[in-house]
XYZ file of C-alpha atoms in Angstrom:
737
model
C 50.067 -23.391 -3.626
C 46.360 -24.225 -3.506
C 44.777 -24.324 -0.054
C 47.123 -21.837 1.606
C 46.020 -18.445 2.939
C 49.324 -16.709 2.304
C 49.048 -13.552 0.262
C 50.707 -13.516 -3.146
C 51.173 -10.927 -5.885
C 50.541 -12.244 -9.396
C 50.969 -10.214 -12.598
C 49.555 -11.126 -15.945
C 46.886 -10.636 -18.611
C 43.130 -11.334 -18.662
C 42.678 -14.156 -21.165
C 38.886 -14.513 -20.856
C 36.024 -13.291 -18.677
C 33.924 -16.326 -17.682
C 31.415 -14.414 -15.553
C 30.888 -10.811 -14.479
C 28.159 -9.240 -12.338
C 27.620 -5.729 -13.653
C 26.178 -4.439 -10.385
C 28.856 -5.387 -7.871
C 31.777 -6.292 -10.130
C 32.158 -9.917 -8.959
C 34.047 -11.712 -11.731
C 35.446 -15.093 -12.680
C 38.324 -14.755 -15.168
C 40.916 -16.881 -16.897
C 44.257 -15.213 -16.252
C 47.599 -15.804 -17.941
C 50.492 -14.942 -15.640
C 53.682 -13.301 -16.846
C 55.248 -16.763 -16.480
C 52.792 -18.155 -19.039
C 50.643 -20.165 -16.593
C 46.839 -19.921 -17.037
C 44.840 -19.815 -13.767
C 41.334 -18.954 -12.561
C 40.961 -15.690 -10.626
C 37.755 -14.789 -8.733
C 36.728 -11.705 -6.772
C 35.682 -8.079 -7.203
C 37.230 -7.156 -10.559
C 34.682 -4.880 -12.202
C 34.822 -3.943 -15.850
C 37.735 -6.226 -16.661
C 38.321 -7.077 -20.303
C 40.402 -9.650 -22.226
C 43.822 -8.210 -22.981
C 43.914 -6.112 -19.839
C 47.019 -6.282 -17.659
C 46.507 -6.708 -13.896
C 48.623 -6.975 -10.783
C 46.505 -9.063 -8.399
C 47.135 -9.576 -4.689
C 45.248 -12.393 -2.968
C 45.423 -16.023 -1.892
C 44.848 -19.513 -3.233
C 41.804 -21.556 -2.251
C 40.370 -24.942 -3.167
C 36.909 -24.881 -4.768
C 34.876 -28.076 -4.264
C 33.973 -28.236 -7.959
C 36.497 -26.120 -9.849
C 39.618 -26.947 -7.886
C 42.390 -24.396 -7.189
C 41.543 -20.751 -7.850
C 43.086 -17.445 -6.873
C 40.901 -15.163 -4.699
C 41.635 -11.500 -5.577
C 41.707 -9.099 -2.627
C 43.486 -6.091 -4.163
C 44.327 -5.271 -7.725
C 46.156 -2.705 -9.787
C 45.295 -2.130 -13.425
C 48.046 -1.640 -15.982
C 46.867 -0.338 -19.322
C 47.987 -2.427 -22.303
C 50.981 -1.034 -24.154
C 52.060 -1.798 -27.673
C 49.817 -1.883 -30.733
C 49.076 -5.620 -30.532
C 48.009 -5.549 -26.852
C 45.898 -2.409 -27.409
C 44.099 -4.026 -30.351
C 43.391 -7.181 -28.310
C 41.952 -5.030 -25.537
C 39.729 -2.939 -27.823
C 38.594 -5.982 -29.817
C 36.990 -7.409 -26.675
C 34.334 -4.640 -26.903
C 35.578 -2.985 -23.706
C 34.616 0.382 -25.198
C 31.086 0.915 -26.469
C 31.058 1.349 -30.249
C 34.313 -0.533 -30.910
C 34.363 -4.102 -32.190
C 37.250 -6.152 -33.643
C 37.170 -4.517 -37.115
C 36.955 -0.964 -35.785
C 39.704 -1.736 -33.251
C 41.982 -2.931 -36.024
C 41.402 0.235 -38.078
C 41.963 2.553 -35.066
C 45.210 0.861 -34.000
C 46.450 0.709 -37.596
C 46.130 4.520 -37.759
C 47.235 5.564 -34.278
C 49.362 2.637 -33.038
C 50.874 3.088 -29.566
C 49.177 6.511 -29.244
C 45.652 5.070 -29.488
C 44.703 5.557 -25.819
C 46.130 9.083 -25.755
C 44.044 10.011 -28.808
C 40.867 8.470 -27.340
C 41.259 10.284 -24.043
C 42.539 13.715 -25.127
C 41.603 14.107 -28.801
C 38.608 11.825 -29.472
C 37.523 13.994 -32.419
C 40.519 12.602 -34.333
C 38.851 9.161 -34.355
C 36.764 10.529 -37.235
C 39.949 10.168 -39.333
C 39.412 6.403 -39.161
C 37.387 5.050 -42.126
C 33.837 4.198 -41.027
C 33.797 6.455 -37.932
C 31.625 9.561 -38.185
C 32.245 12.669 -36.047
C 29.203 11.742 -33.938
C 30.462 8.203 -33.401
C 33.949 9.528 -32.586
C 32.443 11.731 -29.887
C 30.422 8.798 -28.459
C 33.498 6.531 -28.379
C 35.483 9.246 -26.595
C 32.741 9.623 -23.996
C 32.534 5.850 -23.475
C 36.324 5.633 -23.072
C 36.370 8.485 -20.560
C 33.489 6.927 -18.605
C 35.232 3.554 -18.551
C 38.417 4.956 -17.181
C 36.618 7.361 -14.877
C 34.918 4.330 -13.349
C 38.209 2.518 -13.023
C 39.924 5.442 -11.332
C 36.967 5.712 -8.970
C 37.110 2.013 -8.223
C 40.810 2.139 -7.430
C 40.200 5.174 -5.220
C 37.530 3.322 -3.243
C 39.517 0.116 -2.827
C 42.687 1.939 -1.812
C 40.702 3.692 0.940
C 39.089 0.565 2.347
C 35.663 1.251 0.822
C 33.543 -1.369 -1.004
C 34.154 -1.570 -4.735
C 30.440 -2.056 -5.467
C 29.924 1.626 -4.588
C 31.727 2.653 -7.788
C 28.786 2.143 -10.119
C 26.101 4.058 -8.147
C 28.657 6.799 -7.364
C 29.574 7.255 -10.993
C 25.918 7.182 -11.978
C 25.208 9.958 -9.458
C 28.291 12.174 -9.916
C 30.087 11.088 -13.098
C 33.704 12.206 -13.351
C 33.187 14.450 -10.312
C 32.607 11.468 -7.985
C 36.040 11.560 -6.340
C 35.782 15.314 -5.858
C 32.347 14.830 -4.283
C 33.752 12.203 -1.912
C 36.645 14.414 -0.874
C 34.195 17.252 -0.262
C 31.820 15.128 1.825
C 32.697 11.457 2.374
C 29.501 10.998 4.377
C 27.349 11.150 1.270
C 28.085 7.403 1.080
C 25.887 6.859 4.158
C 22.830 8.123 2.273
C 20.166 5.499 1.643
C 20.930 5.385 -2.095
C 24.492 4.154 -1.438
C 23.878 2.395 1.898
C 27.506 2.213 3.046
C 28.225 1.336 6.690
C 28.881 4.437 8.766
C 31.967 2.993 10.490
C 33.808 2.364 7.184
C 32.911 5.794 5.818
C 33.855 7.479 9.094
C 37.272 5.826 9.072
C 37.847 7.071 5.536
C 36.637 10.576 6.443
C 38.962 10.808 9.445
C 41.865 9.850 7.152
C 40.767 12.717 4.913
C 41.242 15.079 7.863
C 37.624 15.639 8.941
C 37.405 16.696 12.594
C 35.324 14.918 15.219
C 32.762 17.737 15.507
C 32.657 18.607 11.815
C 29.036 19.392 10.905
C 29.156 16.904 7.999
C 30.137 14.101 10.353
C 27.599 14.986 13.040
C 24.716 15.410 10.597
C 25.482 12.176 8.767
C 25.734 10.266 12.055
C 22.389 11.689 13.213
C 20.557 10.638 10.045
C 22.325 7.252 10.117
C 21.146 6.649 13.697
C 17.558 7.388 12.694
C 17.788 5.068 9.692
C 19.480 2.332 11.734
C 16.604 2.401 14.232
C 14.092 1.665 11.514
C 15.388 -1.893 11.939
C 14.113 -1.802 15.530
C 10.651 -0.854 14.277
C 10.775 2.864 15.211
C 9.201 5.406 12.881
C 10.764 8.196 14.980
C 13.073 8.759 17.934
C 12.615 11.304 20.720
C 15.091 14.115 20.063
C 16.885 13.544 23.371
C 17.339 9.816 22.669
C 18.512 10.538 19.140
C 21.079 13.052 20.365
C 22.332 10.734 23.106
C 22.633 7.695 20.804
C 24.389 9.659 18.056
C 26.771 11.317 20.519
C 27.750 7.924 21.931
C 28.371 6.486 18.452
C 30.748 9.276 17.338
C 32.079 10.206 20.801
C 30.969 13.857 20.950
C 28.880 15.850 23.428
C 25.084 15.476 22.915
C 24.815 19.282 22.714
C 26.887 19.146 19.519
C 24.300 16.828 17.975
C 21.393 18.870 19.327
C 22.715 21.975 17.559
C 22.495 20.245 14.168
C 18.825 19.224 14.359
C 17.525 22.581 13.142
C 19.879 22.598 10.150
C 18.911 19.027 9.250
C 15.240 19.995 9.482
C 15.750 22.999 7.192
C 17.731 20.869 4.739
C 14.878 18.345 4.569
C 17.042 15.489 5.853
C 14.852 14.936 8.925
C 11.599 16.298 10.326
C 11.377 17.682 13.845
C 7.855 17.432 15.274
C 6.130 17.455 18.664
C 4.096 14.569 20.097
C 2.603 14.953 23.578
C 4.898 17.913 24.243
C 7.972 15.824 23.388
C 10.275 16.822 20.542
C 10.636 13.899 18.109
C 12.628 13.328 14.914
C 11.550 11.456 11.770
C 13.134 10.624 8.462
C 11.018 12.624 5.962
C 9.500 9.613 4.169
C 8.326 8.095 7.474
C 6.852 11.373 8.689
C 4.980 11.723 5.416
C 3.789 8.099 5.565
C 2.566 8.307 9.164
C 0.739 11.611 8.758
C -0.816 10.485 5.455
C -2.011 7.143 6.871
C -3.583 8.907 9.872
C -5.323 11.479 7.673
C -6.545 8.956 5.076
C -7.780 6.420 7.627
C -9.794 9.111 9.424
C -11.264 10.228 6.089
C -12.310 6.659 5.328
C -13.767 6.196 8.806
C -15.900 9.325 8.321
C -17.216 8.246 4.896
C -20.197 5.848 5.025
C -21.055 3.672 2.047
C -24.427 3.574 0.286
C -26.041 0.134 0.607
C -29.490 -1.357 -0.124
C -32.188 -0.885 2.524
C -32.711 -4.654 2.887
C -29.009 -5.463 3.514
C -29.825 -7.995 6.259
C -32.074 -9.874 3.843
C -29.243 -10.010 1.301
C -26.961 -11.410 3.984
C -29.524 -14.151 4.787
C -29.502 -15.088 1.111
C -25.709 -15.325 1.229
C -25.951 -17.616 4.256
C -28.350 -19.929 2.407
C -26.113 -19.927 -0.654
C -22.971 -20.770 1.343
C -24.789 -23.225 3.641
C -23.682 -21.514 6.847
C -25.149 -19.524 9.708
C -23.158 -16.572 11.008
C -22.816 -15.871 14.720
C -23.946 -12.416 15.820
C -20.360 -11.056 15.915
C -19.674 -12.389 12.423
C -22.916 -10.969 10.999
C -22.134 -7.597 12.578
C -18.657 -7.649 10.993
C -20.054 -8.491 7.529
C -22.685 -5.731 7.688
C -20.149 -3.217 9.042
C -17.812 -4.018 6.126
C -20.645 -3.245 3.691
C -21.719 0.003 5.351
C -18.239 1.405 6.071
C -15.367 2.594 3.916
C -12.882 0.996 6.313
C -13.121 -1.746 8.919
C -10.704 -3.654 11.135
C -11.512 -7.323 11.713
C -9.579 -9.006 14.497
C -9.700 -12.069 16.691
C -7.627 -15.010 17.861
C -7.508 -18.512 16.317
C -10.783 -20.411 16.111
C -12.967 -17.284 16.258
C -14.055 -17.533 12.622
C -12.122 -14.751 10.878
C -11.919 -16.793 7.644
C -15.635 -17.628 7.737
C -16.366 -13.932 8.252
C -14.120 -12.889 5.366
C -15.863 -15.412 3.091
C -19.191 -13.929 4.235
C -17.962 -10.438 3.326
C -16.874 -11.691 -0.101
C -20.223 -13.421 -0.666
C -22.174 -10.288 0.285
C -19.959 -8.052 -1.846
C -20.460 -10.391 -4.814
C -24.241 -10.073 -4.367
C -23.937 -6.286 -4.237
C -21.753 -6.152 -7.377
C -18.718 -4.926 -5.437
C -15.488 -5.946 -7.181
C -13.157 -7.186 -4.438
C -9.469 -8.090 -4.473
C -7.596 -10.044 -1.802
C -4.075 -9.242 -0.644
C -1.536 -10.149 2.039
C 1.959 -8.893 2.970
C 3.873 -12.030 1.904
C 3.655 -14.644 -0.801
C 3.019 -17.411 1.713
C 0.242 -15.433 3.412
C -1.316 -14.674 0.008
C -1.257 -18.372 -0.975
C -2.883 -19.308 2.331
C -5.580 -16.653 1.806
C -6.198 -18.011 -1.701
C -6.646 -21.552 -0.335
C -8.998 -20.443 2.457
C -11.195 -18.207 0.300
C -11.110 -20.103 -2.976
C -10.217 -17.087 -5.103
C -7.110 -15.286 -6.286
C -4.982 -13.403 -3.773
C -1.796 -11.400 -4.341
C 0.931 -9.868 -2.247
C 0.411 -6.157 -1.660
C 3.619 -5.492 -3.620
C 2.290 -7.439 -6.599
C -1.141 -5.857 -6.337
C 0.432 -2.400 -6.511
C 2.809 -3.555 -9.290
C 5.947 -2.666 -7.398
C 9.055 -1.721 -9.354
C 12.578 -0.844 -8.314
C 13.775 2.531 -9.546
C 17.543 2.216 -10.119
C 17.900 5.984 -10.395
C 16.596 6.689 -6.870
C 17.423 3.294 -5.419
C 13.872 3.131 -4.048
C 10.632 1.311 -4.691
C 7.958 2.818 -6.848
C 4.421 1.647 -7.508
C 2.480 1.584 -10.756
C -0.750 2.190 -8.842
C -1.207 5.420 -6.887
C -3.552 8.441 -6.939
C -2.956 8.944 -10.670
C -3.631 5.285 -11.547
C -5.703 3.715 -8.753
C -6.570 0.045 -8.434
C -9.643 -1.065 -10.403
C -11.286 -2.448 -7.283
C -14.338 -1.465 -5.264
C -13.007 -3.175 -2.138
C -9.650 -4.468 -0.918
C -9.343 -7.117 1.796
C -5.904 -7.434 3.438
C -5.106 -10.430 5.644
C -2.273 -10.671 8.210
C -2.305 -6.892 8.596
C -0.098 -7.074 11.716
C 2.773 -7.721 9.263
C 2.150 -4.530 7.254
C 4.507 -1.622 7.955
C 3.718 2.087 7.689
C 5.328 2.649 4.252
C 3.461 -0.246 2.639
C 0.155 0.918 4.107
C 0.767 4.416 2.755
C 1.363 2.961 -0.723
C -1.819 0.881 -0.526
C -3.980 3.803 0.634
C -2.669 6.017 -2.181
C -3.745 3.350 -4.674
C -7.389 3.176 -3.532
C -9.882 4.980 -5.716
C -12.518 7.202 -4.043
C -15.332 5.152 -2.407
C -13.173 1.996 -2.367
C -13.728 -0.075 0.766
C -10.782 -1.312 2.822
C -11.059 -4.291 5.190
C -7.976 -5.016 7.309
C -7.874 -8.457 8.943
C -5.377 -9.661 11.510
C -4.425 -10.544 15.049
C -2.723 -7.711 16.973
C -1.265 -10.233 19.430
C 0.960 -11.682 16.693
C 4.481 -10.328 16.269
C 4.586 -6.845 14.704
C 5.837 -6.062 11.197
C 9.502 -6.443 10.322
C 9.415 -2.908 8.894
C 8.916 0.244 10.936
C 5.665 1.088 12.650
C 3.050 -0.577 14.798
C 0.272 -0.116 12.294
C -2.475 -2.641 13.071
C -2.162 -2.347 16.835
C -2.135 1.476 16.637
C -5.260 1.495 14.456
C -7.134 -0.728 16.891
C -5.964 1.011 20.060
C -6.877 4.463 18.708
C -10.589 3.438 18.708
C -11.085 5.822 15.780
C -11.556 3.171 13.106
C -14.633 0.864 12.947
C -13.467 -2.389 14.545
C -15.091 -5.768 15.089
C -13.281 -8.126 17.447
C -14.379 -11.767 17.205
C -14.232 -13.384 20.637
C -16.347 -16.562 20.454
C -14.316 -19.746 20.039
C -16.445 -22.145 18.008
C -17.196 -25.692 19.147
C -15.036 -27.360 16.501
C -12.160 -25.045 17.386
C -12.590 -25.797 21.102
C -11.774 -29.427 20.302
C -8.327 -28.354 19.127
C -5.708 -28.206 21.858
C -3.601 -26.007 19.554
C -6.289 -23.333 19.544
C -7.189 -23.636 23.237
C -3.538 -23.503 24.272
C -2.962 -20.506 22.000
C -5.717 -18.610 23.832
C -4.344 -19.746 27.190
C -0.871 -18.459 26.281
C -2.299 -15.159 25.066
C -4.130 -14.817 28.372
C -0.949 -15.413 30.370
C -1.750 -19.010 31.331
C 0.540 -22.026 30.994
C -0.579 -24.284 28.112
C -1.717 -27.827 28.803
C 1.446 -29.889 28.417
C 0.350 -33.287 29.732
C -2.658 -34.223 27.572
C -1.867 -36.928 25.024
C -3.506 -38.122 21.793
C -4.493 -34.624 20.705
C -2.948 -32.160 18.247
C -0.626 -30.551 20.812
C 2.281 -32.434 22.430
C 5.125 -31.520 24.732
C 8.310 -33.619 24.787
C 10.520 -32.749 27.748
C 14.192 -32.534 26.810
C 16.129 -30.293 29.197
C 19.446 -31.085 27.525
C 19.809 -29.115 24.270
C 21.580 -31.867 22.376
C 18.887 -34.385 23.329
C 16.276 -31.852 22.214
C 17.963 -31.517 18.819
C 18.248 -35.309 18.444
C 14.521 -35.611 19.191
C 13.593 -32.898 16.661
C 15.635 -34.635 13.959
C 14.056 -38.006 14.785
C 10.560 -36.488 14.614
C 11.266 -35.055 11.143
C 13.006 -38.104 9.707
C 11.218 -41.061 11.269
C 8.428 -40.588 13.804
C 6.069 -38.176 12.037
C 6.500 -39.605 8.493
C 6.228 -43.237 9.640
C 3.798 -43.040 12.558
C 1.520 -40.164 11.503
C 1.893 -40.119 7.730
C 3.181 -36.532 7.639
C 6.016 -36.238 5.096
C 9.107 -34.233 5.990
C 8.348 -31.484 3.461
C 5.093 -30.727 5.347
C 6.887 -30.304 8.678
C 8.314 -26.947 9.686
C 10.810 -26.670 12.543
C 10.729 -23.321 14.385
C 12.953 -21.775 17.029
C 12.937 -18.381 18.747
C 16.660 -18.004 18.014
C 19.261 -18.568 15.333
C 22.026 -19.214 17.862
C 23.003 -22.065 20.246
C 22.710 -25.823 19.681
C 18.911 -25.716 19.372
C 18.798 -22.599 17.179
C 17.950 -22.549 13.489
C 21.550 -22.391 12.226
C 22.549 -25.664 13.931
C 19.175 -27.326 13.278
C 19.412 -26.580 9.549
C 22.784 -28.279 9.267
C 21.537 -31.377 11.128
C 18.309 -31.573 9.130
C 20.014 -31.015 5.787
C 22.424 -33.853 6.523
C 19.598 -36.373 7.074
C 16.773 -35.048 4.865
C 18.927 -34.168 1.843
C 22.275 -35.971 2.166
C 24.989 -35.820 -0.504
C 24.746 -38.356 -3.291
C 26.624 -39.149 -6.499
C 25.523 -36.775 -9.241
C 23.719 -34.433 -6.806
C 25.218 -30.990 -7.372
C 26.142 -28.761 -4.447
C 27.859 -25.433 -3.889
C 29.578 -24.064 -0.808
C 29.391 -20.353 -0.064
C 31.292 -19.413 3.066
C 29.902 -21.610 5.849
C 26.720 -22.316 3.896
C 26.429 -25.413 1.696
C 23.577 -25.555 -0.813
C 22.533 -28.824 -2.426
C 19.970 -29.709 -5.093
C 16.766 -30.588 -3.229
C 17.374 -28.168 -0.333
C 14.541 -26.106 1.150
C 15.745 -22.471 1.120
C 14.425 -19.054 2.081
C 15.020 -15.578 0.668
C 16.212 -13.363 3.552
C 16.112 -9.912 1.949
C 13.897 -8.176 -0.594
C 15.305 -8.297 -4.116
C 13.040 -6.212 -6.330
C 14.857 -6.569 -9.633
C 15.786 -10.272 -9.837
C 13.986 -11.963 -12.732
C 11.623 -14.931 -12.410
C 9.612 -16.950 -14.880
C 6.559 -19.137 -14.420
C 7.282 -22.829 -14.083
C 4.326 -23.403 -16.420
C 3.436 -21.123 -19.307
C 5.279 -17.996 -20.389
C 4.760 -15.536 -17.535
C 7.788 -13.522 -16.352
C 8.307 -10.852 -13.723
C 10.692 -9.418 -11.171
C 11.027 -9.559 -7.410
C 11.648 -12.161 -4.710
C 10.861 -11.086 -1.169
C 12.107 -11.616 2.356
C 10.539 -14.812 3.719
C 9.779 -16.514 0.375
C 10.518 -20.254 0.659
C 11.521 -22.420 -2.272
C 13.427 -25.513 -3.348
C 16.803 -25.766 -5.087
C 16.235 -27.584 -8.382
C 19.556 -27.094 -10.199
C 23.143 -25.989 -9.555
C 25.284 -25.245 -12.615
C 28.957 -24.893 -11.630
C 29.971 -23.943 -15.168
C 27.542 -21.026 -15.406
C 27.963 -20.228 -11.683
C 24.189 -20.290 -11.155
C 21.661 -21.941 -8.844
C 17.971 -22.339 -9.727
C 15.281 -22.112 -7.041
C 11.551 -22.716 -7.513
C 9.219 -20.624 -5.303
C 5.725 -22.112 -5.697
C 5.054 -21.422 -9.410
C 8.052 -19.118 -10.028
C 11.529 -20.162 -11.108
C 14.470 -17.912 -10.243
C 18.083 -18.225 -11.402
C 20.625 -16.906 -8.873
C 24.207 -16.158 -9.769
C 26.583 -17.475 -7.108
C 27.402 -13.977 -5.859
C 23.716 -13.538 -4.891
C 23.525 -16.645 -2.730
C 24.082 -14.545 0.392
C 20.393 -13.650 -0.012
C 19.402 -17.262 0.674
C 19.620 -19.572 3.669
C 18.456 -23.095 4.470
C 14.836 -23.284 5.641
C 14.400 -26.739 7.178
C 14.294 -24.700 10.374
C 13.425 -21.003 10.632
C 12.916 -18.425 13.350
C 9.400 -17.732 14.592
C 9.717 -14.203 13.196
C 10.303 -15.615 9.706
C 7.235 -17.871 9.976
C 4.769 -14.968 10.276
C 1.894 -15.163 7.820
C 2.424 -18.881 7.162
C 0.579 -21.995 8.205
C 2.046 -25.491 8.205
C 0.508 -28.921 8.503
C 2.895 -29.769 11.358
C 5.131 -27.514 13.450
C 7.936 -28.581 15.784
C 8.970 -25.783 18.139
C 12.345 -25.827 19.870
C 11.958 -24.373 23.387
C 15.421 -24.250 24.933
C 17.283 -21.495 26.748
C 18.073 -18.438 24.643
C 18.325 -14.655 24.883
C 15.475 -13.559 27.217
C 14.448 -10.920 24.660
C 13.449 -13.791 22.364
C 11.645 -15.847 25.005
C 8.417 -13.851 25.036
C 4.711 -14.614 25.137
C 4.092 -13.107 21.683
C 6.777 -15.331 20.097
C 5.306 -18.456 21.724
C 1.773 -17.428 20.708
C 2.844 -16.741 17.122
C 4.648 -20.098 16.885
C 1.671 -22.069 18.235
C -0.739 -20.438 15.781
C 1.402 -21.473 12.781
C 0.352 -25.140 13.147
C -2.733 -26.413 11.297
C -2.903 -30.102 12.351
C -0.093 -30.829 14.778
C 2.176 -28.895 17.135
C 5.015 -30.473 19.103
C 7.057 -28.519 21.643
C 10.473 -30.026 22.360
C 12.614 -28.739 25.186
C 12.566 -27.324 28.685
C 9.199 -26.804 30.485
C 10.841 -23.982 32.433
C 11.441 -22.139 29.148
C 7.764 -22.531 28.208
C 6.764 -21.018 31.554
C 9.335 -18.241 31.132
C 7.868 -17.346 27.723
C 4.288 -17.280 29.008
C 5.236 -15.023 31.922
C 7.383 -12.689 29.784
C 4.829 -10.337 28.243
C 7.502 -7.773 27.498
C 6.985 -6.320 24.063
C 9.798 -4.301 22.592
C 8.509 -0.738 22.618
C 8.240 0.822 19.204
C 8.229 4.549 18.749
C 5.217 5.109 16.519
C 3.073 8.233 16.378
C 0.122 6.824 14.424
C -2.172 6.230 17.413
C -1.498 9.712 18.788
C -2.161 11.322 15.407
C -5.440 9.442 15.022
C -6.536 10.454 18.518
C -5.464 14.073 18.025
C -7.161 14.608 14.663
C -10.115 12.275 14.999
């Protein structure tokens, strides 16, 4: 019965495949039971074909649009028997090279023995009129691959492993995949497959692998290193790595320590020494860090040839732009012209944008072709608006592609095909991680200038490394720090409070009629009610700021005043249900046409097309914000528009999206909003830090409202704890420079 969670076993035949995701096997099928009842079955059913017989175990559920459907949890495939069933199966083009006519001819000749012939004697298919020996061989190979995949899939599912691993496993090992898994189950923890260690370890133990088996210990060690990339570490001290790994798999740290040399020799990690401490890197991060250090020092040591009367040229630029640069700004502009690399930093209101525009104006005068870039789409759009010329994400600038063979990113531009630019200006550099900087540096042609702009007091990059801060603190790279707060900026309480916070001082919370307000709400529920009222009524009606130009921020996802709860409240009032307005529920998340949504993981191969014109491309990135414009229940798709790009998501990909009426401060990096409302209520102390408060305040362009507990504001100002990142870039710059 629909709506129950009781498990049932249903046998029958696939009548039609309504939808199938080739990557992860998620399918929607029409299924005729042995009792003659046609139902809808959904779940992981890869490579299913009309005519195929299945035994499906699962439960009934009620879909808001489609009604009752059966959710498959386990399945057993039963090959069709009898000439008629075999012909139906083959006619559905399950096997490459066989259509309805060819299927009919094959079954007419071989009858019930068709599958046996295809598997064991495929050369005999050449006896069928219209099938050449070459085509017979190809059909046999396709049949064997199909059923090899199916056997592999059943093997994975029966051992509690994700079915979506079948395709990459078969691609990597072919028919030997199951043998490879039995030989070393831990290969699934490699980056290409990305399986969770706990699930693989459980499977391996069932296969009889001992606790101290070298395969288990080595895999756990590499997994621990890779897991800590998420904490921002490019390396771990060997002792910490051994201790953490030993704790995870419950062995003595000495057992782990003994494997480090073998892993180093095998090229699975790199053991190095920093300040007399043994440290361990994943190879790609060691290569990236050492390359960035080397290349940045080379750039710093390479002066650029410029005209003798450079100052006079700069004065002409000032006249042309109708501005007069302060001494710090002029020094930065001239340094950018004379140097191959420069770091430009400073807090809000110190004129970084004015300085960048001065650099661009001077470079134009000197005939230096300059491109602008930023780490995210939102940061690139903001840079474009501020500078009045095109700006791209670094990924787009480098023409990033996803290599399905390696499962990794690759870039069209590198040493062999460098960017056709004489200078590259990167904004919001604090968000750039070590791998992305390596890729950018490899794409610069000789003599290309590089100007990195940012604020090291903002939150660090989501990816590993502490790049911008390390570059500045090394004192090996030409750096200009803008410190003067200009008169117009001093009139902004947002900017003055941002500097106060950064200096460890409590912001001014009592001044009214400015651009910075504090609304005291010690009770979380009252705080949430106030935030909702500000978005729905007070700011739109009293200050003329529409809801779509207001961004709610919170340090945390959890509790009543976190982003998860705020999004549900704001969705209910800003985009309520209405007749004819399509919606789709995925787990606890409900999406509705008109919703503001955010991509929460990089997807390099999803297609997009321009909303105007004929441009197409691939890639939607973590942090991109868009609007739901269409939900098609029949096609199982949802369309989202990100600025000028339209993306169609299949329903199984919706886990990559979340509502964005409210977002965490971390997710807001690189963006600027007309109005920001910041929730400041009690949360995990690790999230109540000075850098998070500073970052949140600097996201607001016209208006910032803090809602919550004044004690939390004080706690954040006083908490200058920054999560320590293990990064060797500064040390390498200091050592080699």
